[in-house]
PDB file of N, CA and C in Angstrom:
ATOM      1  N   UNK A   1       0.745  -1.095  -0.068  1.00 68.00           N
ATOM      2  CA  UNK A   1       0.318   0.073  -0.096  1.00 68.00           C
ATOM      3  C   UNK A   1       1.112   1.403  -0.170  1.00 68.00           C
ATOM      4  N   UNK A   2       0.589   2.083  -0.681  1.00 79.00           N
ATOM      5  CA  UNK A   2       1.258   3.550  -1.091  1.00 79.00           C
ATOM      6  C   UNK A   2       1.086   4.448   0.378  1.00 79.00           C
ATOM      7  N   UNK A   3       1.562   5.603   0.843  1.00 79.00           N
ATOM      8  CA  UNK A   3       1.638   6.528   1.444  1.00 79.00           C
ATOM      9  C   UNK A   3       0.312   7.177   1.061  1.00 79.00           C
ATOM     10  N   UNK A   4       0.061   7.536  -0.137  1.00 83.00           N
ATOM     11  CA  UNK A   4      -1.486   8.531  -0.565  1.00 83.00           C
ATOM     12  C   UNK A   4      -2.815   7.259  -0.371  1.00 83.00           C
ATOM     13  N   UNK A   5      -2.208   5.744  -0.632  1.00 88.00           N
ATOM     14  CA  UNK A   5      -3.244   5.082  -0.146  1.00 88.00           C
ATOM     15  C   UNK A   5      -3.601   4.795   1.198  1.00 88.00           C
ATOM     16  N   UNK A   6      -2.455   5.059   1.733  1.00 89.00           N
ATOM     17  CA  UNK A   6      -2.758   4.660   3.354  1.00 89.00           C
ATOM     18  C   UNK A   6      -3.682   6.373   3.566  1.00 89.00           C
ATOM     19  N   UNK A   7      -3.205   7.330   3.682  1.00 88.00           N
ATOM     20  CA  UNK A   7      -3.687   8.844   3.916  1.00 88.00           C
ATOM     21  C   UNK A   7      -5.162   8.697   3.176  1.00 88.00           C
ATOM     22  N   UNK A   8      -6.121   8.094   1.668  1.00 90.00           N
ATOM     23  CA  UNK A   8      -7.324   8.000   1.742  1.00 90.00           C
ATOM     24  C   UNK A   8      -7.747   7.093   2.504  1.00 90.00           C
ATOM     25  N   UNK A   9      -7.604   5.905   2.840  1.00 90.00           N
ATOM     26  CA  UNK A   9      -8.356   4.901   3.710  1.00 90.00           C
ATOM     27  C   UNK A   9      -8.470   5.734   5.497  1.00 90.00           C
ATOM     28  N   UNK A  10      -7.205   6.337   5.273  1.00 91.00           N
ATOM     29  CA  UNK A  10      -7.435   7.107   6.683  1.00 91.00           C
ATOM     30  C   UNK A  10      -8.731   8.239   6.877  1.00 91.00           C
ATOM     31  N   UNK A  11      -8.296   9.266   5.383  1.00 92.00           N
ATOM     32  CA  UNK A  11      -9.406  10.076   5.438  1.00 92.00           C
ATOM     33  C   UNK A  11     -10.849   9.677   5.559  1.00 92.00           C
ATOM     34  N   UNK A  12     -11.345   8.373   4.843  1.00 93.00           N
ATOM     35  CA  UNK A  12     -12.743   7.777   5.084  1.00 93.00           C
ATOM     36  C   UNK A  12     -13.021   6.993   6.196  1.00 93.00           C
ATOM     37  N   UNK A  13     -11.957   6.963   7.044  1.00 94.00           N
ATOM     38  CA  UNK A  13     -12.174   6.406   8.417  1.00 94.00           C
ATOM     39  C   UNK A  13     -12.505   7.425   9.285  1.00 94.00           C
ATOM     40  N   UNK A  14     -11.902   8.823   8.907  1.00 94.00           N
ATOM     41  CA  UNK A  14     -12.309   9.628   9.619  1.00 94.00           C
ATOM     42  C   UNK A  14     -13.826  10.164   9.208  1.00 94.00           C
ATOM     43  N   UNK A  15     -14.612  10.516   8.048  1.00 93.00           N
ATOM     44  CA  UNK A  15     -15.552  10.519   7.966  1.00 93.00           C
ATOM     45  C   UNK A  15     -16.262   9.712   8.371  1.00 93.00           C
ATOM     46  N   UNK A  16     -16.033   8.661   8.561  1.00 95.00           N
ATOM     47  CA  UNK A  16     -17.015   7.645   8.740  1.00 95.00           C
ATOM     48  C   UNK A  16     -17.140   7.919  10.482  1.00 95.00           C
ATOM     49  N   UNK A  17     -16.282   8.349  10.950  1.00 95.00           N
ATOM     50  CA  UNK A  17     -16.344   8.290  12.405  1.00 95.00           C
ATOM     51  C   UNK A  17     -16.440   9.676  13.079  1.00 95.00           C
ATOM     52  N   UNK A  18     -16.593  10.559  11.873  1.00 93.00           N
ATOM     53  CA  UNK A  18     -16.224  12.396  12.007  1.00 93.00           C
ATOM     54  C   UNK A  18     -15.512  12.297  13.399  1.00 93.00           C
ATOM     55  N   UNK A  19     -14.669  11.626  13.195  1.00 94.00           N
ATOM     56  CA  UNK A  19     -13.160  11.988  14.143  1.00 94.00           C
ATOM     57  C   UNK A  19     -11.709  12.540  13.199  1.00 94.00           C
ATOM     58  N   UNK A  20     -11.170  13.686  13.299  1.00 93.00           N
ATOM     59  CA  UNK A  20     -10.517  14.362  12.153  1.00 93.00           C
ATOM     60  C   UNK A  20      -9.314  14.109  13.146  1.00 93.00           C
ATOM     61  N   UNK A  21      -8.703  13.563  14.303  1.00 94.00           N
ATOM     62  CA  UNK A  21      -7.431  14.347  14.972  1.00 94.00           C
ATOM     63  C   UNK A  21      -6.636  13.620  14.632  1.00 94.00           C
ATOM     64  N   UNK A  22      -6.553  12.170  14.106  1.00 92.00           N
ATOM     65  CA  UNK A  22      -5.239  11.702  13.813  1.00 92.00           C
ATOM     66  C   UNK A  22      -5.049  11.977  12.360  1.00 92.00           C
ATOM     67  N   UNK A  23      -6.319  12.693  11.547  1.00 90.00           N
ATOM     68  CA  UNK A  23      -6.015  12.848  10.094  1.00 90.00           C
ATOM     69  C   UNK A  23      -5.403  14.255   9.959  1.00 90.00           C
ATOM     70  N   UNK A  24      -5.937  15.198  10.843  1.00 92.00           N
ATOM     71  CA  UNK A  24      -5.647  16.163  11.291  1.00 92.00           C
ATOM     72  C   UNK A  24      -3.878  16.573  11.103  1.00 92.00           C
ATOM     73  N   UNK A  25      -3.012  15.524  11.885  1.00 91.00           N
ATOM     74  CA  UNK A  25      -1.708  15.465  12.155  1.00 91.00           C
ATOM     75  C   UNK A  25      -0.884  15.268  11.025  1.00 91.00           C
ATOM     76  N   UNK A  26      -1.614  14.610   9.983  1.00 90.00           N
ATOM     77  CA  UNK A  26      -0.813  14.091   8.701  1.00 90.00           C
ATOM     78  C   UNK A  26      -1.056  14.731   7.731  1.00 90.00           C
ATOM     79  N   UNK A  27      -1.935  15.863   7.589  1.00 90.00           N
ATOM     80  CA  UNK A  27      -2.419  16.432   6.218  1.00 90.00           C
ATOM     81  C   UNK A  27      -1.721  17.684   6.045  1.00 90.00           C
ATOM     82  N   UNK A  28      -1.805  18.385   4.859  1.00 90.00           N
ATOM     83  CA  UNK A  28      -0.338  18.905   4.671  1.00 90.00           C
ATOM     84  C   UNK A  28      -1.006  20.056   3.902  1.00 90.00           C
ATOM     85  N   UNK A  29      -0.762  21.495   3.878  1.00 93.00           N
ATOM     86  CA  UNK A  29      -1.056  22.459   3.157  1.00 93.00           C
ATOM     87  C   UNK A  29      -1.326  22.125   1.415  1.00 93.00           C
ATOM     88  N   UNK A  30      -0.524  21.311   1.383  1.00 90.00           N
ATOM     89  CA  UNK A  30      -0.672  20.842  -0.532  1.00 90.00           C
ATOM     90  C   UNK A  30      -1.704  19.945  -0.529  1.00 90.00           C
ATOM     91  N   UNK A  31      -2.622  19.739   0.200  1.00 90.00           N
ATOM     92  CA  UNK A  31      -3.849  18.866  -0.159  1.00 90.00           C
ATOM     93  C   UNK A  31      -5.142  19.622  -1.160  1.00 90.00           C
ATOM     94  N   UNK A  32      -5.552  18.810  -2.123  1.00 89.00           N
ATOM     95  CA  UNK A  32      -6.464  19.690  -2.702  1.00 89.00           C
ATOM     96  C   UNK A  32      -7.777  18.397  -2.744  1.00 89.00           C
ATOM     97  N   UNK A  33      -8.967  18.387  -2.359  1.00 88.00           N
ATOM     98  CA  UNK A  33     -10.292  17.833  -2.436  1.00 88.00           C
ATOM     99  C   UNK A  33     -11.286  17.951  -3.016  1.00 88.00           C
ATOM    100  N   UNK A  34     -11.306  17.588  -4.280  1.00 88.00           N
ATOM    101  CA  UNK A  34     -12.419  17.450  -5.003  1.00 88.00           C
ATOM    102  C   UNK A  34     -13.580  16.377  -4.603  1.00 88.00           C
ATOM    103  N   UNK A  35     -14.728  17.271  -4.239  1.00 84.00           N
ATOM    104  CA  UNK A  35     -15.692  16.574  -3.584  1.00 84.00           C
ATOM    105  C   UNK A  35     -16.650  16.784  -4.619  1.00 84.00           C
ATOM    106  N   UNK A  36     -17.815  15.556  -5.192  1.00 85.00           N
ATOM    107  CA  UNK A  36     -18.440  15.932  -6.088  1.00 85.00           C
ATOM    108  C   UNK A  36     -19.774  16.659  -5.403  1.00 85.00           C
ATOM    109  N   UNK A  37     -20.269  17.566  -6.219  1.00 86.00           N
ATOM    110  CA  UNK A  37     -21.480  18.610  -5.916  1.00 86.00           C
ATOM    111  C   UNK A  37     -20.597  19.883  -5.066  1.00 86.00           C
ATOM    112  N   UNK A  38     -19.626  19.558  -4.843  1.00 86.00           N
ATOM    113  CA  UNK A  38     -19.126  20.741  -3.738  1.00 86.00           C
ATOM    114  C   UNK A  38     -18.091  21.525  -4.265  1.00 86.00           C
ATOM    115  N   UNK A  39     -17.212  20.597  -5.358  1.00 88.00           N
ATOM    116  CA  UNK A  39     -16.156  21.175  -5.928  1.00 88.00           C
ATOM    117  C   UNK A  39     -14.402  21.280  -5.261  1.00 88.00           C
ATOM    118  N   UNK A  40     -13.459  21.621  -5.735  1.00 93.00           N
ATOM    119  CA  UNK A  40     -12.311  21.621  -5.368  1.00 93.00           C
ATOM    120  C   UNK A  40     -12.147  22.523  -4.128  1.00 93.00           C
ATOM    121  N   UNK A  41     -11.416  21.690  -2.978  1.00 94.00           N
ATOM    122  CA  UNK A  41     -10.930  22.622  -1.893  1.00 94.00           C
ATOM    123  C   UNK A  41      -9.639  22.684  -1.726  1.00 94.00           C
ATOM    124  N   UNK A  42      -8.435  23.575  -1.552  1.00 95.00           N
ATOM    125  CA  UNK A  42      -7.106  23.385  -1.297  1.00 95.00           C
ATOM    126  C   UNK A  42      -6.803  23.886  -0.270  1.00 95.00           C
ATOM    127  N   UNK A  43      -5.893  22.911   0.451  1.00 94.00           N
ATOM    128  CA  UNK A  43      -4.848  23.163   1.615  1.00 94.00           C
ATOM    129  C   UNK A  43      -5.664  22.899   2.914  1.00 94.00           C
ATOM    130  N   UNK A  44      -5.151  22.475   4.227  1.00 94.00           N
ATOM    131  CA  UNK A  44      -5.188  21.377   4.955  1.00 94.00           C
ATOM    132  C   UNK A  44      -6.710  21.970   6.048  1.00 94.00           C
ATOM    133  N   UNK A  45      -6.088  23.362   6.249  1.00 95.00           N
ATOM    134  CA  UNK A  45      -7.242  23.914   7.099  1.00 95.00           C
ATOM    135  C   UNK A  45      -8.750  24.272   6.473  1.00 95.00           C
ATOM    136  N   UNK A  46      -8.750  24.403   5.051  1.00 95.00           N
ATOM    137  CA  UNK A  46     -10.011  24.633   3.918  1.00 95.00           C
ATOM    138  C   UNK A  46     -10.776  23.253   3.999  1.00 95.00           C
ATOM    139  N   UNK A  47     -10.034  22.473   3.850  1.00 93.00           N
ATOM    140  CA  UNK A  47     -10.318  20.858   3.335  1.00 93.00           C
ATOM    141  C   UNK A  47     -10.923  20.005   4.757  1.00 93.00           C
ATOM    142  N   UNK A  48     -10.262  20.322   5.895  1.00 94.00           N
ATOM    143  CA  UNK A  48     -11.030  20.054   7.192  1.00 94.00           C
ATOM    144  C   UNK A  48     -12.328  20.929   7.494  1.00 94.00           C
ATOM    145  N   UNK A  49     -12.375  22.145   7.076  1.00 94.00           N
ATOM    146  CA  UNK A  49     -13.531  22.680   7.663  1.00 94.00           C
ATOM    147  C   UNK A  49     -14.789  22.383   6.530  1.00 94.00           C
ATOM    148  N   UNK A  50     -14.094  21.932   5.762  1.00 91.00           N
ATOM    149  CA  UNK A  50     -15.381  21.794   4.107  1.00 91.00           C
ATOM    150  C   UNK A  50     -15.943  20.211   4.773  1.00 91.00           C
ATOM    151  N   UNK A  51     -15.341  19.471   5.279  1.00 90.00           N
ATOM    152  CA  UNK A  51     -15.824  17.937   5.675  1.00 90.00           C
ATOM    153  C   UNK A  51     -16.434  18.028   6.849  1.00 90.00           C
ATOM    154  N   UNK A  52     -15.806  18.846   7.806  1.00 91.00           N
ATOM    155  CA  UNK A  52     -16.463  18.884   9.110  1.00 91.00           C
ATOM    156  C   UNK A  52     -18.016  19.409   8.992  1.00 91.00           C
ATOM    157  N   UNK A  53     -17.701  20.462   7.878  1.00 90.00           N
ATOM    158  CA  UNK A  53     -19.364  21.500   8.014  1.00 90.00           C
ATOM    159  C   UNK A  53     -20.376  20.321   6.753  1.00 90.00           C
ATOM    160  N   UNK A  54     -19.643  19.640   6.130  1.00 86.00           N
ATOM    161  CA  UNK A  54     -20.523  18.622   5.551  1.00 86.00           C
ATOM    162  C   UNK A  54     -21.110  17.311   6.109  1.00 86.00           C
ATOM    163  N   UNK A  55     -20.090  17.233   6.967  1.00 89.00           N
ATOM    164  CA  UNK A  55     -20.218  15.914   7.763  1.00 89.00           C
ATOM    165  C   UNK A  55     -21.649  16.398   8.650  1.00 89.00           C
ATOM    166  N   UNK A  56     -22.024  17.855   9.371  1.00 90.00           N
ATOM    167  CA  UNK A  56     -22.654  18.074  10.252  1.00 90.00           C
ATOM    168  C   UNK A  56     -24.148  17.949   9.553  1.00 90.00           C
ATOM    169  N   UNK A  57     -24.269  18.056   8.714  1.00 88.00           N
ATOM    170  CA  UNK A  57     -25.419  17.901   8.084  1.00 88.00           C
ATOM    171  C   UNK A  57     -25.821  16.645   7.632  1.00 88.00           C
ATOM    172  N   UNK A  58     -25.219  15.456   7.902  1.00 89.00           N
ATOM    173  CA  UNK A  58     -25.556  14.222   7.762  1.00 89.00           C
ATOM    174  C   UNK A  58     -25.534  13.412   9.385  1.00 89.00           C
ATOM    175  N   UNK A  59     -26.432  13.284  10.328  1.00 88.00           N
ATOM    176  CA  UNK A  59     -26.062  12.776  11.610  1.00 88.00           C
ATOM    177  C   UNK A  59     -25.691  11.128  11.101  1.00 88.00           C
ATOM    178  N   UNK A  60     -26.393  10.573   9.858  1.00 92.00           N
ATOM    179  CA  UNK A  60     -26.176   9.171   9.321  1.00 92.00           C
ATOM    180  C   UNK A  60     -25.486   9.006   8.436  1.00 92.00           C
ATOM    181  N   UNK A  61     -24.145   8.560   7.876  1.00 92.00           N
ATOM    182  CA  UNK A  61     -23.301   8.485   6.704  1.00 92.00           C
ATOM    183  C   UNK A  61     -22.401   7.872   6.966  1.00 92.00           C
ATOM    184  N   UNK A  62     -22.025   6.742   6.038  1.00 95.00           N
ATOM    185  CA  UNK A  62     -21.379   5.807   6.052  1.00 95.00           C
ATOM    186  C   UNK A  62     -20.701   5.843   4.683  1.00 95.00           C
ATOM    187  N   UNK A  63     -19.507   5.564   4.319  1.00 94.00           N
ATOM    188  CA  UNK A  63     -18.570   5.909   2.970  1.00 94.00           C
ATOM    189  C   UNK A  63     -17.780   4.146   3.263  1.00 94.00           C
ATOM    190  N   UNK A  64     -18.051   3.700   1.641  1.00 95.00           N
ATOM    191  CA  UNK A  64     -17.338   2.674   1.517  1.00 95.00           C
ATOM    192  C   UNK A  64     -16.648   2.423   0.562  1.00 95.00           C
ATOM    193  N   UNK A  65     -15.518   1.961   0.547  1.00 94.00           N
ATOM    194  CA  UNK A  65     -14.057   2.597  -0.376  1.00 94.00           C
ATOM    195  C   UNK A  65     -14.363   1.113  -1.384  1.00 94.00           C
ATOM    196  N   UNK A  66     -14.094   1.341  -2.231  1.00 94.00           N
ATOM    197  CA  UNK A  66     -14.037  -0.058  -3.201  1.00 94.00           C
ATOM    198  C   UNK A  66     -12.831  -0.158  -4.072  1.00 94.00           C
ATOM    199  N   UNK A  67     -12.119   1.197  -4.364  1.00 93.00           N
ATOM    200  CA  UNK A  67     -11.131   1.152  -4.872  1.00 93.00           C
ATOM    201  C   UNK A  67     -10.023   2.614  -4.407  1.00 93.00           C
ATOM    202  N   UNK A  68      -9.025   2.639  -4.552  1.00 92.00           N
ATOM    203  CA  UNK A  68      -7.642   3.687  -4.359  1.00 92.00           C
ATOM    204  C   UNK A  68      -7.190   3.461  -5.606  1.00 92.00           C
ATOM    205  N   UNK A  69      -7.255   4.545  -6.616  1.00 93.00           N
ATOM    206  CA  UNK A  69      -6.341   4.769  -7.469  1.00 93.00           C
ATOM    207  C   UNK A  69      -5.297   5.519  -7.426  1.00 93.00           C
ATOM    208  N   UNK A  70      -3.700   5.516  -7.518  1.00 91.00           N
ATOM    209  CA  UNK A  70      -2.854   6.123  -7.018  1.00 91.00           C
ATOM    210  C   UNK A  70      -1.548   6.287  -8.442  1.00 91.00           C
ATOM    211  N   UNK A  71      -1.483   7.326  -8.762  1.00 91.00           N
ATOM    212  CA  UNK A  71      -0.594   7.877  -9.859  1.00 91.00           C
ATOM    213  C   UNK A  71      -0.069   8.957  -9.588  1.00 91.00           C
ATOM    214  N   UNK A  72       1.244   8.826  -9.364  1.00 87.00           N
ATOM    215  CA  UNK A  72       2.412  10.076  -9.030  1.00 87.00           C
ATOM    216  C   UNK A  72       2.111  10.706  -7.778  1.00 87.00           C
ATOM    217  N   UNK A  73       1.673  11.734  -7.712  1.00 83.00           N
ATOM    218  CA  UNK A  73       1.569  12.487  -6.406  1.00 83.00           C
ATOM    219  C   UNK A  73       0.034  12.571  -6.526  1.00 83.00           C
ATOM    220  N   UNK A  74      -0.941  11.963  -7.138  1.00 86.00           N
ATOM    221  CA  UNK A  74      -2.064  11.975  -6.929  1.00 86.00           C
ATOM    222  C   UNK A  74      -2.855  10.910  -6.276  1.00 86.00           C
ATOM    223  N   UNK A  75      -4.461  10.873  -5.807  1.00 88.00           N
ATOM    224  CA  UNK A  75      -4.839   9.648  -5.318  1.00 88.00           C
ATOM    225  C   UNK A  75      -6.480  10.112  -5.969  1.00 88.00           C
ATOM    226  N   UNK A  76      -6.935   9.180  -5.986  1.00 89.00           N
ATOM    227  CA  UNK A  76      -8.389   9.028  -6.222  1.00 89.00           C
ATOM    228  C   UNK A  76      -9.046   7.991  -5.758  1.00 89.00           C
ATOM    229  N   UNK A  77     -10.471   8.280  -5.216  1.00 91.00           N
ATOM    230  CA  UNK A  77     -10.985   7.085  -4.453  1.00 91.00           C
ATOM    231  C   UNK A  77     -12.307   7.076  -5.196  1.00 91.00           C
ATOM    232  N   UNK A  78     -12.667   5.349  -4.931  1.00 93.00           N
ATOM    233  CA  UNK A  78     -13.925   5.146  -5.757  1.00 93.00           C
ATOM    234  C   UNK A  78     -14.626   4.834  -4.533  1.00 93.00           C
ATOM    235  N   UNK A  79     -15.945   5.582  -4.202  1.00 92.00           N
ATOM    236  CA  UNK A  79     -16.631   4.655  -3.169  1.00 92.00           C
ATOM    237  C   UNK A  79     -18.329   5.017  -3.096  1.00 92.00           C
ATOM    238  N   UNK A  80     -18.952   4.681  -2.021  1.00 94.00           N
ATOM    239  CA  UNK A  80     -20.346   4.775  -1.775  1.00 94.00           C
ATOM    240  C   UNK A  80     -20.876   5.061  -0.895  1.00 94.00           C
ATOM    241  N   UNK A  81     -21.677   5.683  -0.770  1.00 93.00           N
ATOM    242  CA  UNK A  81     -22.071   6.210   0.717  1.00 93.00           C
ATOM    243  C   UNK A  81     -23.613   6.324   0.877  1.00 93.00           C
ATOM    244  N   UNK A  82     -24.303   5.814   1.940  1.00 94.00           N
ATOM    245  CA  UNK A  82     -25.517   5.774   2.510  1.00 94.00           C
ATOM    246  C   UNK A  82     -25.873   6.521   3.616  1.00 94.00           C
ATOM    247  N   UNK A  83     -26.863   7.164   3.815  1.00 92.00           N
ATOM    248  CA  UNK A  83     -27.014   7.917   5.265  1.00 92.00           C
ATOM    249  C   UNK A  83     -28.717   8.797   4.832  1.00 92.00           C
ATOM    250  N   UNK A  84     -28.549   9.416   6.195  1.00 92.00           N
ATOM    251  CA  UNK A  84     -29.760  10.253   6.250  1.00 92.00           C
ATOM    252  C   UNK A  84     -29.265  11.854   6.337  1.00 92.00           C
ATOM    253  N   UNK A  85     -29.655  13.007   5.949  1.00 88.00           N
ATOM    254  CA  UNK A  85     -29.369  14.254   6.363  1.00 88.00           C
ATOM    255  C   UNK A  85     -30.357  14.779   7.444  1.00 88.00           C
ATOM    256  N   UNK A  86     -29.933  15.834   8.133  1.00 85.00           N
ATOM    257  CA  UNK A  86     -30.713  16.458   9.428  1.00 85.00           C
ATOM    258  C   UNK A  86     -32.137  16.536   9.048  1.00 85.00           C
ATOM    259  N   UNK A  87     -32.676  16.343   7.752  1.00 88.00           N
ATOM    260  CA  UNK A  87     -34.041  16.343   7.859  1.00 88.00           C
ATOM    261  C   UNK A  87     -34.889  14.905   7.784  1.00 88.00           C
ATOM    262  N   UNK A  88     -34.220  13.829   7.938  1.00 83.00           N
ATOM    263  CA  UNK A  88     -34.592  12.665   7.926  1.00 83.00           C
ATOM    264  C   UNK A  88     -34.404  11.578   6.539  1.00 83.00           C
TER     265      UNK A  88
END
């Protein structure tokens, strides 16, 4: 497993648990996160803020990663998710 794949899996674990303290220790300012429907966010602080804000809208949300594709300094995750938003 590559460093990028480890980070991707750590990110999805953080999103599932809504606990980002371990991920915050390893994320760097050169991160770029492109989430469907939200768009691209760059930088550690902005990315963490986006994720925490997004997850507050979903009291129940589980991500299942089916594949992680790594090429050079980029990684892409293929996932499905299921849950309920704050309106049920």
